[in-house]
Short mmCIF file of C-alpha atoms and ligand atoms in Angstrom, two decimals:
data_model
loop_
_atom_site.label_atom_id
_atom_site.label_comp_id
_atom_site.label_asym_id
_atom_site.label_seq_id
_atom_site.Cartn_x
_atom_site.Cartn_y
_atom_site.Cartn_z
CA MET D 130 0.02 0.02 0.16
CA PRO D 131 1.68 3.30 -0.99
CA ARG D 132 2.14 5.54 2.22
CA ILE D 133 1.98 9.37 2.44
CA ALA D 134 2.53 11.45 5.48
CA VAL D 135 1.15 15.15 6.43
CA LEU D 136 2.19 17.66 8.85
CA THR D 137 1.33 21.06 10.12
CA SER D 138 3.79 23.89 10.55
CA GLY D 139 4.53 27.32 11.25
CA GLY D 140 1.52 29.24 13.11
CA ASP D 141 -1.47 27.36 13.46
CA SER D 142 -4.57 28.54 11.63
CA PRO D 143 -8.33 27.78 11.68
CA GLY D 144 -8.62 25.13 8.89
CA MET D 145 -5.69 23.18 9.39
CA ASN D 146 -7.43 20.27 11.07
CA ALA D 147 -10.19 20.50 7.90
CA ALA D 148 -7.08 19.93 5.74
CA VAL D 149 -5.67 17.15 7.77
CA THR D 150 -9.01 15.37 7.70
CA SER D 151 -9.57 15.83 3.82
CA VAL D 152 -6.02 14.27 3.16
CA ALA D 153 -6.92 11.49 5.51
CA ARG D 154 -10.40 10.83 3.80
CA ASN D 155 -8.65 10.98 0.42
CA ALA D 156 -5.99 8.81 1.34
CA ALA D 157 -8.29 6.22 2.48
CA TYR D 158 -10.35 6.52 -0.68
CA TYR D 159 -7.25 5.96 -2.98
CA GLY D 160 -5.77 3.09 -0.86
CA MET D 161 -2.97 4.84 0.66
CA SER D 162 -1.85 4.64 4.42
CA LEU D 163 -1.34 8.06 6.18
CA ILE D 164 1.50 8.78 8.60
CA GLY D 165 0.78 11.99 10.73
CA ILE D 166 3.69 14.04 11.91
CA LYS D 167 3.58 16.06 15.08
CA ARG D 168 5.27 19.44 15.65
CA GLY D 169 6.06 20.48 12.11
CA TYR D 170 9.44 19.38 10.98
CA ASN D 171 10.53 18.46 14.54
CA GLY D 172 8.34 15.44 14.35
CA LEU D 173 10.59 14.38 11.21
CA LEU D 174 13.65 14.71 12.97
CA SER D 175 12.93 13.28 16.28
CA MET D 176 10.72 10.46 14.66
CA SER D 177 9.89 9.50 18.28
CA GLU D 178 6.57 7.23 18.77
CA LYS D 179 4.91 10.44 20.25
CA ASP D 180 5.60 12.52 17.06
CA VAL D 181 5.05 9.79 14.36
CA TYR D 182 1.83 7.83 13.97
CA GLU D 183 -0.68 6.06 11.77
CA MET D 184 -3.77 7.89 10.90
CA ASN D 185 -7.06 6.45 9.82
CA LEU D 186 -10.70 7.45 9.42
CA ASP D 187 -11.10 6.91 13.28
CA THR D 188 -8.28 9.33 14.32
CA VAL D 189 -9.72 12.19 12.15
CA LEU D 190 -13.54 11.47 12.72
CA ASP D 191 -14.25 14.49 14.71
CA LEU D 192 -11.42 16.92 13.81
CA ALA D 193 -12.55 18.64 11.01
CA ASP D 194 -14.52 21.31 12.79
CA LEU D 195 -12.00 21.97 15.41
CA PRO D 196 -9.61 25.03 15.65
CA GLY D 197 -6.07 24.85 16.09
CA THR D 198 -3.92 21.88 14.76
CA TYR D 199 -4.57 18.39 16.44
CA LEU D 200 -1.09 17.43 14.75
CA ARG D 201 0.43 20.25 16.83
CA THR D 202 2.78 22.79 15.31
CA ALA D 203 5.98 24.23 15.73
CA ARG D 204 8.96 26.11 14.27
CA CYS D 205 12.07 24.05 13.71
CA PRO D 206 15.06 26.45 13.54
CA GLN D 207 17.21 23.22 12.69
CA PHE D 208 15.43 22.76 9.15
CA MET D 209 17.45 25.81 8.08
CA ASP D 210 20.60 23.43 8.22
CA PRO D 211 21.12 21.19 5.27
CA ALA D 212 22.38 18.34 7.35
CA TYR D 213 19.18 18.25 9.51
CA ARG D 214 16.92 18.32 6.23
CA GLU D 215 19.15 15.29 4.82
CA GLN D 216 18.09 13.40 7.86
CA ALA D 217 14.51 14.35 7.74
CA ALA D 218 14.64 12.98 4.05
CA ALA D 219 16.38 9.94 5.19
CA ASN D 220 13.76 9.37 7.98
CA LEU D 221 10.90 9.65 5.54
CA ARG D 222 12.54 6.89 3.11
CA LYS D 223 13.29 4.73 6.20
CA MET D 224 9.39 4.76 6.90
CA ASN D 225 8.72 3.96 2.90
CA VAL D 226 7.10 7.59 2.75
CA GLU D 227 6.52 8.31 -0.96
CA GLY D 228 4.85 11.78 -0.35
CA LEU D 229 4.26 14.50 2.27
CA VAL D 230 1.68 17.16 2.46
CA VAL D 231 2.97 20.33 4.37
CA ILE D 232 0.29 22.81 5.73
CA GLY D 233 1.93 25.92 6.79
CA GLY D 234 2.97 29.19 5.54
CA ASP D 235 5.87 30.44 3.21
CA GLY D 236 8.72 29.52 5.70
CA SER D 237 6.96 25.87 5.68
CA PHE D 238 7.04 25.97 1.64
CA HIS D 239 10.65 26.77 1.65
CA GLY D 240 11.34 23.55 3.94
CA ALA D 241 9.07 21.61 1.41
CA GLN D 242 10.81 22.90 -1.37
CA GLN D 243 14.14 21.86 0.07
CA LEU D 244 12.96 18.28 0.56
CA CYS D 245 11.67 18.07 -2.78
CA ASN D 246 15.37 19.02 -3.83
CA LEU D 247 16.36 15.97 -1.86
CA GLY D 248 13.83 13.74 -3.89
CA ILE D 249 11.08 13.67 -1.59
CA PRO D 250 7.91 14.48 -3.27
CA CYS D 251 6.06 17.40 -1.43
CA ILE D 252 2.93 19.25 -1.68
CA GLY D 253 1.80 22.43 0.22
CA ILE D 254 -1.22 23.77 1.46
CA PRO D 255 -1.57 27.19 2.44
CA GLY D 256 -2.20 27.41 6.24
CA THR D 257 -1.76 31.27 7.77
CA ILE D 258 -4.19 33.66 8.90
CA ASP D 259 -2.22 36.33 7.24
CA ASN D 260 -3.17 35.85 3.77
CA ASP D 261 0.43 36.84 2.86
CA LEU D 262 0.92 34.20 0.01
CA PRO D 263 0.62 36.05 -3.32
CA TYR D 264 0.07 33.12 -5.55
CA THR D 265 -3.46 32.51 -3.79
CA GLU D 266 -6.45 34.56 -3.02
CA LEU D 267 -6.88 32.53 0.14
CA THR D 268 -5.03 31.01 2.85
CA LEU D 269 -6.61 28.76 5.45
CA GLY D 270 -7.44 30.92 8.41
CA TYR D 271 -7.74 34.22 6.72
CA ASP D 272 -11.84 34.08 6.09
CA THR D 273 -12.04 32.87 9.70
CA ALA D 274 -9.81 35.62 11.09
CA VAL D 275 -11.71 38.57 9.25
CA ASN D 276 -15.07 36.92 10.35
CA TRP D 277 -14.04 37.07 13.87
CA ASP D 278 -12.45 40.38 13.79
CA VAL D 279 -15.47 41.91 11.91
CA GLU D 280 -17.59 40.44 14.94
CA ALA D 281 -15.11 41.71 17.50
CA VAL D 282 -15.37 45.31 15.92
CA ARG D 283 -19.23 45.22 16.00
CA CYS D 284 -18.98 44.16 19.76
CA ILE D 285 -16.49 46.97 20.50
CA ARG D 286 -18.37 49.66 18.58
CA ALA D 287 -21.31 49.06 20.80
CA THR D 288 -19.47 50.03 23.69
CA SER D 289 -17.60 52.93 21.70
CA ARG D 290 -21.16 54.22 20.40
CA SER D 291 -22.55 53.98 24.00
CA HIS D 292 -19.73 55.86 25.50
CA ASP D 293 -18.98 58.26 22.66
CA ARG D 294 -15.25 56.73 22.75
CA PRO D 295 -13.05 56.04 19.52
CA ALA D 296 -11.44 52.68 19.30
CA VAL D 297 -8.22 51.39 18.28
CA VAL D 298 -8.53 47.59 17.33
CA GLU D 299 -5.36 45.62 16.83
CA VAL D 300 -5.89 42.57 14.70
CA MET D 301 -3.05 40.07 13.24
CA GLY D 302 -0.78 40.78 10.31
CA ARG D 303 2.91 41.11 11.04
CA ASN D 304 4.14 41.85 7.50
CA CYS D 305 0.63 41.52 5.58
CA GLY D 306 -2.44 44.19 6.12
CA ASP D 307 -5.13 42.07 4.21
CA VAL D 308 -6.81 41.06 7.73
CA ALA D 309 -6.79 44.53 8.81
CA LEU D 310 -7.85 45.80 5.13
CA SER D 311 -10.78 43.47 5.02
CA THR D 312 -11.84 43.82 8.57
CA ALA D 313 -12.00 47.67 8.10
CA GLU D 314 -13.86 47.54 4.74
CA ALA D 315 -16.46 45.11 6.09
CA THR D 316 -17.15 47.11 9.29
CA GLY D 317 -16.85 50.45 7.59
CA SER D 318 -14.14 51.40 9.80
CA GLU D 319 -12.67 54.90 9.47
CA ILE D 320 -9.11 54.35 9.51
CA VAL D 321 -6.84 51.47 8.85
CA LEU D 322 -3.16 51.23 9.53
CA VAL D 323 -1.04 48.32 7.71
CA PRO D 324 2.68 47.35 7.42
CA GLU D 325 2.65 48.13 3.74
CA MET D 326 1.74 51.64 4.07
CA LYS D 327 4.01 54.55 5.92
CA TRP D 328 1.69 56.60 8.23
CA ASP D 329 2.18 59.49 10.73
CA ILE D 330 0.51 59.65 13.87
CA HIS D 331 -0.28 63.29 13.49
CA ASP D 332 -2.20 62.48 10.14
CA VAL D 333 -4.35 60.05 11.90
CA ALA D 334 -4.94 62.18 15.03
CA ASP D 335 -5.90 65.22 12.32
CA ARG D 336 -8.17 62.74 10.74
CA LEU D 337 -9.67 61.49 14.05
CA GLY D 338 -9.97 64.95 15.27
CA LYS D 339 -11.91 66.04 12.05
CA LEU D 340 -14.42 62.70 12.40
CA ILE D 341 -15.10 63.78 16.24
CA ALA D 342 -15.53 67.08 15.28
CA SER D 343 -18.14 66.37 12.51
CA GLY D 344 -20.13 64.06 15.21
CA ASN D 345 -18.67 60.65 14.93
CA THR D 346 -17.30 60.08 18.53
CA ARG D 347 -17.11 56.28 17.94
CA ALA D 348 -14.74 56.04 15.03
CA THR D 349 -13.10 52.83 14.64
CA ILE D 350 -9.18 52.56 13.79
CA VAL D 351 -8.28 49.28 12.95
CA VAL D 352 -4.40 48.37 12.99
CA ALA D 353 -2.54 45.43 11.83
CA GLU D 354 -0.11 44.27 14.61
CA GLY D 355 2.93 44.88 12.18
CA ALA D 356 1.71 48.60 11.33
CA TYR D 357 3.93 50.00 14.14
CA ALA D 358 7.03 49.32 12.18
CA SER D 359 5.70 51.75 9.16
CA MET D 360 4.76 54.49 11.29
CA ALA D 361 7.03 57.70 11.21
CA PRO D 362 9.25 58.25 14.17
CA PHE D 363 7.21 59.21 17.38
CA ASP D 364 8.98 59.51 20.57
CA VAL D 365 6.06 57.75 22.97
CA TYR D 366 7.97 58.39 25.85
CA GLU D 367 8.82 62.07 25.55
CA PHE D 368 5.14 62.36 24.35
CA LEU D 369 3.30 60.63 27.05
CA LYS D 370 5.39 61.17 30.11
CA PRO D 371 4.04 64.64 30.77
CA TYR D 372 0.89 63.28 30.92
CA GLY D 373 1.76 60.92 33.98
CA LYS D 374 1.52 57.83 31.61
CA THR D 375 4.21 55.02 32.73
CA VAL D 376 6.20 54.76 29.67
CA TYR D 377 9.89 53.77 29.32
CA PRO D 378 12.50 55.49 27.21
CA GLY D 379 12.76 53.66 23.91
CA GLN D 380 9.46 51.72 24.44
CA LYS D 381 8.02 50.57 21.38
CA MET D 382 4.34 51.99 20.00
CA ASP D 383 1.63 49.37 20.57
CA ALA D 384 -2.23 49.58 20.43
CA HIS D 385 -2.61 50.90 24.00
CA LEU D 386 0.12 53.65 23.60
CA LEU D 387 -1.36 54.59 20.10
CA ALA D 388 -4.66 55.04 21.99
CA SER D 389 -2.93 57.20 24.81
CA SER D 390 -1.20 59.10 22.20
CA LEU D 391 -4.51 59.74 20.25
CA LYS D 392 -6.34 60.87 23.15
CA TYR D 393 -3.91 63.56 24.01
CA LEU D 394 -3.36 64.69 20.27
CA CYS D 395 -7.19 64.90 20.00
CA HIS D 396 -7.57 67.06 23.25
CA GLY D 397 -8.68 64.58 25.46
CA ALA D 398 -10.83 62.11 23.42
CA GLU D 399 -11.43 58.92 25.24
CA VAL D 400 -9.83 56.30 23.00
CA ARG D 401 -9.84 52.86 24.06
CA ALA D 402 -7.60 49.86 22.59
CA THR D 403 -8.48 46.15 22.35
CA VAL D 404 -6.11 43.71 21.18
CA ILE D 405 -7.91 40.62 19.40
CA GLY D 406 -4.58 38.36 19.59
CA TYR D 407 -4.79 34.51 19.65
CA THR D 408 -8.56 34.31 19.47
CA GLN D 409 -8.61 34.82 15.81
CA ARG D 410 -6.12 31.92 15.62
CA GLY D 411 -8.09 29.61 17.95
CA CYS D 412 -11.61 30.22 16.62
CA GLN D 413 -13.89 27.80 14.78
CA PRO D 414 -13.20 27.90 11.04
CA THR D 415 -15.69 29.34 8.75
CA ALA D 416 -17.36 27.41 6.10
CA ARG D 417 -15.19 28.81 3.54
CA ASP D 418 -11.84 28.13 5.08
CA CYS D 419 -13.42 24.47 5.57
CA ALA D 420 -14.40 24.29 2.07
CA PHE D 421 -11.19 25.26 0.66
CA ALA D 422 -9.45 22.70 3.03
CA PHE D 423 -11.57 20.03 1.97
CA GLU D 424 -10.78 20.57 -1.81
CA ALA D 425 -6.93 21.17 -1.09
CA GLY D 426 -6.72 17.95 0.92
CA ASN D 427 -8.28 16.31 -2.10
CA MET D 428 -6.04 17.87 -4.67
CA ALA D 429 -2.74 17.14 -2.66
CA VAL D 430 -3.58 13.39 -2.55
CA ILE D 431 -4.57 13.31 -6.24
CA LEU D 432 -1.30 14.99 -7.00
CA LEU D 433 0.72 12.57 -5.11
CA LYS D 434 -1.22 9.61 -6.39
CA ASN D 435 -0.37 10.64 -9.77
CA GLY D 436 3.47 11.37 -9.13
CA ILE D 437 3.35 14.95 -9.55
CA SER D 438 5.08 16.85 -6.68
CA ASN D 439 6.91 20.18 -5.95
CA GLN D 440 3.51 21.73 -6.00
CA VAL D 441 1.28 24.01 -3.86
CA ILE D 442 -2.35 24.32 -3.75
CA GLY D 443 -4.17 27.74 -3.91
CA MET D 444 -7.18 29.50 -4.98
CA ARG D 445 -7.37 31.78 -7.96
CA ASN D 446 -10.46 33.01 -9.60
CA ASN D 447 -12.54 31.48 -6.77
CA ARG D 448 -11.55 28.12 -7.84
CA THR D 449 -8.72 25.55 -6.11
CA TYR D 450 -5.77 25.12 -8.42
CA HIS D 451 -2.16 24.10 -8.16
CA THR D 452 1.26 25.63 -9.00
CA SER D 453 4.93 24.82 -8.65
CA ILE D 454 6.29 25.76 -5.16
CA ASP D 455 9.00 27.43 -7.07
CA THR D 456 6.55 29.67 -8.95
CA ALA D 457 4.62 30.29 -5.81
CA LEU D 458 7.41 31.62 -3.75
CA SER D 459 8.70 33.87 -6.61
CA GLU D 460 5.40 35.71 -7.02
CA THR D 461 5.28 39.22 -5.26
CA ARG D 462 2.25 40.70 -3.64
CA ASN D 463 -0.07 43.22 -5.01
CA PHE D 464 -1.27 45.20 -1.96
CA LYS D 465 -4.73 46.92 -2.52
CA GLU D 466 -3.57 50.40 -2.18
CA SER D 467 -6.68 52.08 -3.62
CA LEU D 468 -8.85 50.32 -1.04
CA TYR D 469 -6.70 51.55 1.68
CA ASN D 470 -6.83 55.04 0.63
CA LEU D 471 -10.69 54.81 0.07
CA ILE D 472 -11.06 53.61 3.55
CA ASN D 473 -8.85 56.18 5.09
CA SER D 474 -10.46 59.02 2.94
CA LEU D 475 -14.32 58.45 3.05
P1 LIG O 560 5.48 29.99 8.11
O1 LIG O 560 5.51 28.53 7.69
O2 LIG O 560 4.03 30.32 9.10
O3 LIG O 560 5.90 30.97 7.28
P2 LIG O 560 7.91 30.08 9.47
O4 LIG O 560 8.48 31.17 8.70
O5 LIG O 560 8.16 30.01 11.08
O6 LIG O 560 6.36 29.88 9.42
O7 LIG O 560 8.37 28.77 8.92
C1 LIG O 560 8.09 27.47 9.69
C2 LIG O 560 9.24 26.55 9.43
O8 LIG O 560 9.58 26.36 8.15
C3 LIG O 560 10.53 27.08 10.13
O9 LIG O 560 10.46 26.88 11.60
C4 LIG O 560 11.51 26.17 9.47
O10 LIG O 560 11.54 25.05 10.21
C5 LIG O 560 10.91 25.86 8.18
N1 LIG O 560 11.51 26.80 7.10
C6 LIG O 560 11.37 28.06 7.09
N2 LIG O 560 12.16 28.76 6.28
C7 LIG O 560 12.93 27.86 5.76
C8 LIG O 560 14.07 27.84 4.77
N3 LIG O 560 14.31 28.91 4.08
N4 LIG O 560 14.61 26.49 4.28
C9 LIG O 560 14.04 25.41 5.02
N5 LIG O 560 13.22 25.23 6.14
C10 LIG O 560 12.68 26.66 6.44
#
């Protein structure tokens, strides 16, 4: 019986379990056995009984609708070293594994690309809430994160409205502002800040001040967690210290300091901050993410069955498709600047 393996790697994202379930169901359907590898590439190196085990329809029965990843995930710094990658490839050969499905982000895909170069057929499924892989319109977890954040903004806004308090809402997105952009768009938020675009806190305060003056006392500022890196220099310590805020010299900007700074730049407006954080990753996957996971798992197994490897699954024109890992990793992102400008100007 041909044997394949599956692992999840990098940050967890809602929909990873649904993808593993789909791989397991398709493997069973096409008469393949499936090995589950725990803790990402670490499991390939340790090969301990705890990290490597046979998966079947029983083990995945109730998995698909669970958030997080049952296979666990972890970063594996050793995988940057060719000697460890060769060890991993040798371990897979020893287990007679003929193909590996890697569910993760671009770092994990680089690992898969290297394994392909060592003769291990690999297929990647994009699992990251950031949506930072340009070759695909959708990554597993992105739709879930946006829907979760939209609900959060609506809830926060109910209190913002009740108390006439503007809100800073920080969402995930270290290098990619897509989650922030979609959340702001879908909630009609007045300001969005992303890592891709440079911004100045004085411009934000100016816009917020004008919104408040025009009667919008509950404006929402959606900020991606990576957006502080694209902010024009602003010394939070020097600015907030005179107001009696506990801030340390050199302290980095964050959601709460942004809210405090805007408060004083906007003459005492009671700006409040909420960081949505891990709840975005640990929440129940949406129908869209689960459906994509279902199709991606099917395509991954069929590709391996047909001897096609070095591919990643993606979504293009709303259809599940595959392309080579090399092509996928060479594509550059096209940030939706006009949408960004629209949100920040209407
Ligand atoms: P993500 O897959 O979400 O982008 P990381 O960037 O942390 O997450 O990558 C996950 C893992 O993939 C890393 O811990 C490492 O084991 C492996 N990896 C990342 N980049 C490379 C690379 N250039 N070569 C080989 N393996 C890599």
